XYZ file of C-alpha atoms in Angstrom:
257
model
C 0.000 0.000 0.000
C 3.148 2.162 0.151
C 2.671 5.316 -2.575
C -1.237 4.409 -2.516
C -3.214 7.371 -1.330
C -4.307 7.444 2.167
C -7.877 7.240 1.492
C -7.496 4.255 -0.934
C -5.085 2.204 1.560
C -6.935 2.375 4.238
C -10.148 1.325 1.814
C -8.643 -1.729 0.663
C -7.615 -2.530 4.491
C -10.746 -2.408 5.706
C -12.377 -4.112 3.118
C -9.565 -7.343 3.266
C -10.311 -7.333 7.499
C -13.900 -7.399 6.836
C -13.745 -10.190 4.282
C -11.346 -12.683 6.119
C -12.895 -11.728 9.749
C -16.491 -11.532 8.626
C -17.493 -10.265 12.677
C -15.356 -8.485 14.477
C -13.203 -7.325 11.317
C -16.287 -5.460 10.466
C -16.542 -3.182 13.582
C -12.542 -2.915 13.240
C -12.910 -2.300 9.910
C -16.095 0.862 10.496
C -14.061 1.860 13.647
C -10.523 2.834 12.169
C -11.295 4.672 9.546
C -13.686 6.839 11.954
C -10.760 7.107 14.198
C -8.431 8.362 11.728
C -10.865 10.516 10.897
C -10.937 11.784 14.298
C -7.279 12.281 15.026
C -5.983 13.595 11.668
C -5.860 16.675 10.367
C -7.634 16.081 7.230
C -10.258 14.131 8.938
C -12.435 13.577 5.262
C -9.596 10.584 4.677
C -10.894 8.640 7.504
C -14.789 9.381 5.970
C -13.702 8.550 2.827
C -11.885 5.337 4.078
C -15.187 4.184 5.326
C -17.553 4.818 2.723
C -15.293 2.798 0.610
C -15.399 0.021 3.504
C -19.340 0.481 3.530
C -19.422 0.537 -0.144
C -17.158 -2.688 -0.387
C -19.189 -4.605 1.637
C -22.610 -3.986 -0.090
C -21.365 -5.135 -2.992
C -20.057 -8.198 -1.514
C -24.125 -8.880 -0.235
C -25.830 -7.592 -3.095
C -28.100 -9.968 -4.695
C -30.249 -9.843 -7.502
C -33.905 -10.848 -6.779
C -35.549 -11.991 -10.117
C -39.106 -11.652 -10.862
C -39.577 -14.765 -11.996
C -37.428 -17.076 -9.852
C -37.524 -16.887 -6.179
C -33.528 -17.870 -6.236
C -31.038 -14.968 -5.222
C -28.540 -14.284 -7.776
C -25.313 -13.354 -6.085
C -23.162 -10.419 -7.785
C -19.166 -11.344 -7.561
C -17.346 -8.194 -6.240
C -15.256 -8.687 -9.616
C -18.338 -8.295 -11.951
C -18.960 -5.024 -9.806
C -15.891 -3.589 -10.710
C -16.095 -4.641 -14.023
C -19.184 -2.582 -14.507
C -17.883 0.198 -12.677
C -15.048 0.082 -14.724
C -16.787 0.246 -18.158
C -19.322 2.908 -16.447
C -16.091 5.345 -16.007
C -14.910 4.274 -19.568
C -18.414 5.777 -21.158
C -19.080 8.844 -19.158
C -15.254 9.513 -17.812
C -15.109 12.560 -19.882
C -18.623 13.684 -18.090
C -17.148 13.648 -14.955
C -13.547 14.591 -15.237
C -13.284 17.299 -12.865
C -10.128 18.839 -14.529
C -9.004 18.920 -18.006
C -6.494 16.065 -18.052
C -3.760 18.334 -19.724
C -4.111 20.864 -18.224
C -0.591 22.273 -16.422
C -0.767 23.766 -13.030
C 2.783 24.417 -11.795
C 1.603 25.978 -8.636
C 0.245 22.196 -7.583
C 2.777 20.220 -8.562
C 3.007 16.294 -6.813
C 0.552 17.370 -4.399
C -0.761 14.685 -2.281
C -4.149 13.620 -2.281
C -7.026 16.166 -1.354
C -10.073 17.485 -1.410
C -9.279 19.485 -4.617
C -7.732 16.660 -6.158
C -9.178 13.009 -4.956
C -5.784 10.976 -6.116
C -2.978 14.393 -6.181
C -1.033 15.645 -8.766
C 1.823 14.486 -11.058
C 4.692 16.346 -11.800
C 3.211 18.864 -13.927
C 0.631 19.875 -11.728
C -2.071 18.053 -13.801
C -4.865 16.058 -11.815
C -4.016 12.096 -11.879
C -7.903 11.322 -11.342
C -9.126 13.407 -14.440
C -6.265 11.632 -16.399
C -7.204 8.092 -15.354
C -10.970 8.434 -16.101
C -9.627 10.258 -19.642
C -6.989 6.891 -20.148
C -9.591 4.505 -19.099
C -11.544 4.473 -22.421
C -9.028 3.858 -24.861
C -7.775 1.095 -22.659
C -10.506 -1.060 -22.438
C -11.504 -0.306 -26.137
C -8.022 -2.041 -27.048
C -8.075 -4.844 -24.627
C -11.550 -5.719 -25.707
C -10.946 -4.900 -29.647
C -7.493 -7.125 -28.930
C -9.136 -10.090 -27.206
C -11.815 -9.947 -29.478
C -9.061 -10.249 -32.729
C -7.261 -13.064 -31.314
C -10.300 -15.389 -29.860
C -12.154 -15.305 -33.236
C -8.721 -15.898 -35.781
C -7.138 -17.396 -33.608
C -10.335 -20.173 -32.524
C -10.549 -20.283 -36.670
C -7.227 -21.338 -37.098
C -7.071 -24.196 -34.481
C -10.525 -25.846 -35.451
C -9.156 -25.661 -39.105
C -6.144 -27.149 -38.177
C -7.613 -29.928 -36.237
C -10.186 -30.440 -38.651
C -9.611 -29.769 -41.745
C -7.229 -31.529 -43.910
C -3.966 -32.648 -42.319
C -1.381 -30.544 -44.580
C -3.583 -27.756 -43.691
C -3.407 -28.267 -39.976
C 0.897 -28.922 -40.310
C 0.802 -25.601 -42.484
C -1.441 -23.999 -39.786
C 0.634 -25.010 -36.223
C 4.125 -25.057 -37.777
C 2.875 -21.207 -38.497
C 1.765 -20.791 -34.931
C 4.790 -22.546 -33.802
C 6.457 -20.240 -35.426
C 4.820 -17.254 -34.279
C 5.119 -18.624 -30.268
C 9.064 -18.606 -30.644
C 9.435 -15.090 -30.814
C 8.440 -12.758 -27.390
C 5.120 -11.018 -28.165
C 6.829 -8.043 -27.229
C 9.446 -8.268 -30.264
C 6.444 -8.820 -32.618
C 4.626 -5.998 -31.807
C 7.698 -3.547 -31.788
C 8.304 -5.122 -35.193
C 4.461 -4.337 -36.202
C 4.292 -1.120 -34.906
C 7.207 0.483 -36.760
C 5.851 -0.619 -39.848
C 2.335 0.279 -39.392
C 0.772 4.142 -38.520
C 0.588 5.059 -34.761
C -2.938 4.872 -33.231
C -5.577 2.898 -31.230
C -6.536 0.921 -34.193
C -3.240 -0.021 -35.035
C -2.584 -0.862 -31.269
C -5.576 -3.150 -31.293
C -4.626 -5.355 -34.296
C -1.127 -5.496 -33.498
C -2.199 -7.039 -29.993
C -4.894 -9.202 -31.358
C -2.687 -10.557 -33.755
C 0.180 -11.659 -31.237
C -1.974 -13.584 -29.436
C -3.610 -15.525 -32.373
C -1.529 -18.306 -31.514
C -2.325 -18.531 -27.683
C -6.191 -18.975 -28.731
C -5.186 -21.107 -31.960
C -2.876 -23.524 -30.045
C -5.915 -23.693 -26.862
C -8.616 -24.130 -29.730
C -6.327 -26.624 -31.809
C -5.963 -29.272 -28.791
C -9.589 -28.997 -27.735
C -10.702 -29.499 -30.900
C -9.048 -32.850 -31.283
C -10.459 -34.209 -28.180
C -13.773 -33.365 -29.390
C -13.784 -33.974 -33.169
C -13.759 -37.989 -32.398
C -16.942 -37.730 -30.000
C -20.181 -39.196 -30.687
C -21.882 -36.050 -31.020
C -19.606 -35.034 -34.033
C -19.776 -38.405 -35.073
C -23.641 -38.573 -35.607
C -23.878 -34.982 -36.770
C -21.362 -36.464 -40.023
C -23.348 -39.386 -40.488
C -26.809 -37.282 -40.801
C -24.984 -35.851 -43.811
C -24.418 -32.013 -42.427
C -21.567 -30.519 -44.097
C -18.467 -29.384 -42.465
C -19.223 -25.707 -41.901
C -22.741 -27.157 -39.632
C -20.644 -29.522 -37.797
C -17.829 -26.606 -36.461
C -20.777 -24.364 -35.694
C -23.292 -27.128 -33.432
C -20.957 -29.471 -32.599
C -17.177 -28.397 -32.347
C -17.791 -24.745 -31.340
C -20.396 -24.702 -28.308
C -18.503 -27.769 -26.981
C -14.737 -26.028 -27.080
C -16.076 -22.612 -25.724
C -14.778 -23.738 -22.212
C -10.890 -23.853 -22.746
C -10.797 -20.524 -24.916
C -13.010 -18.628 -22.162
């Protein structure tokens, strides 16, 4: 927690005590923060320590009632995030409170505040506007990346698996190929060759990891391709396209999620 804000380290304290000691970690976990609030000089850290506490552990017990079922549906902490993490990505702009470039040399590496929730950097510009201004284009590339290399590189494997067998040795001694070299090195290479951007970024990404989801999709396909399932969906006379799609596909899912 060392360089961590003081309002976000003590958050994430009190939120591991109450976790892992469910009674008595709670009350320690309400009764800090309000202490440090107390005895500090900036007493809205401690406040702010235990709204994050409160708000940590309502997520952990929210449930879901459905209309239609009378079974609770519980919400994993990590889905909450999730969501509030593409939430900032959509309206982070909205509620920037600074301009993220904006250079203030008279509040240079302050330290977290009420004027600025997570400080300054070293030009004086607000690290909280930046993040929420940073946070779109990063999840558009590491969904637009994941995206690239789970469907070509799922197409390659089940090709190479099932498809004709100088196919599938052309395929894998490609992908072997490709998984000698650091993904790091390829996309250095990629880069200089190709205009800077997002886009660019995206594909070059996507396309290093092709052979992580081809190699994944390759061996799962072999263990299904020579189950009854796939077996009786030949023999009904569906052609190979029908097969990949209701039999190979939904049953290989697993492994590549």
């Amino acid at each position: 927690l060392i360089g961590m804000p003081s309002w976000l380290a003590l958050g994430i304290w009190t939120g591991v005590v109450a976790q892992f000691v469910p009674t008595i970690g709670t009350y320690i976990a309400i009764a800090l923060p309000v202490l440090v609030g107390l005895l500090t000089p900036t007493p809205w850290i401690g406040f702010a320590a235990l709204a994050w506490a409160l708000l940590y552990q309502q997520v952990e017990n929210l449930t879901i009632e459905p209309k239609i079922s009378s079974r609770a549906v519980d919400v994993h902490p990590a889905v909450a995030f999730a969501s509030v993490m593409f939430g900032a990505a959509l309206f982070g702009p909205l509620i920037s409170p600074y301009d993220p470039y904006q250079i203030n040399h008279l509040a240079v590496n302050q330290a977290s505040s009420a004027a600025h929730l997570l400080g300054t950097d070293e030009f004086g510009r607000d690290i909280l506007s930046r993040l929420l201004y940073g946070i779109r284009p990063t999840v558009t590339v590491a969904i637009g990346a994941t995206v690239i290399a789970a469907i070509f590189g799922t197409m390659l494997g089940i090709v190479g698996a099932y498809g004709p067998t100088w196919i599938g040795t052309l395929i894998m001694r490609g992908i072997d190929v490709l998984l000698a070299f650091p993904p790091i090195l390829l996309a250095l290479l990629a880069v200089g060759f190709w205009p800077s951007g997002i886009f660019t970024l995206m594909v070059v990404i996507g396309v290093v990891y092709v052979p992580h989801f081809g190699r994944v999709a390759h061996s799962a396909t072999l263990q299904v391709i020579h189950q009854e399932f796939v077996q009786a969906e030949k023999s009904i006379g569906s052609r190979p396209l029908r097969v990949v799609f209701t039999a190979i596909l939904p049953n290989i899912l697993s492994p590549l999620v």
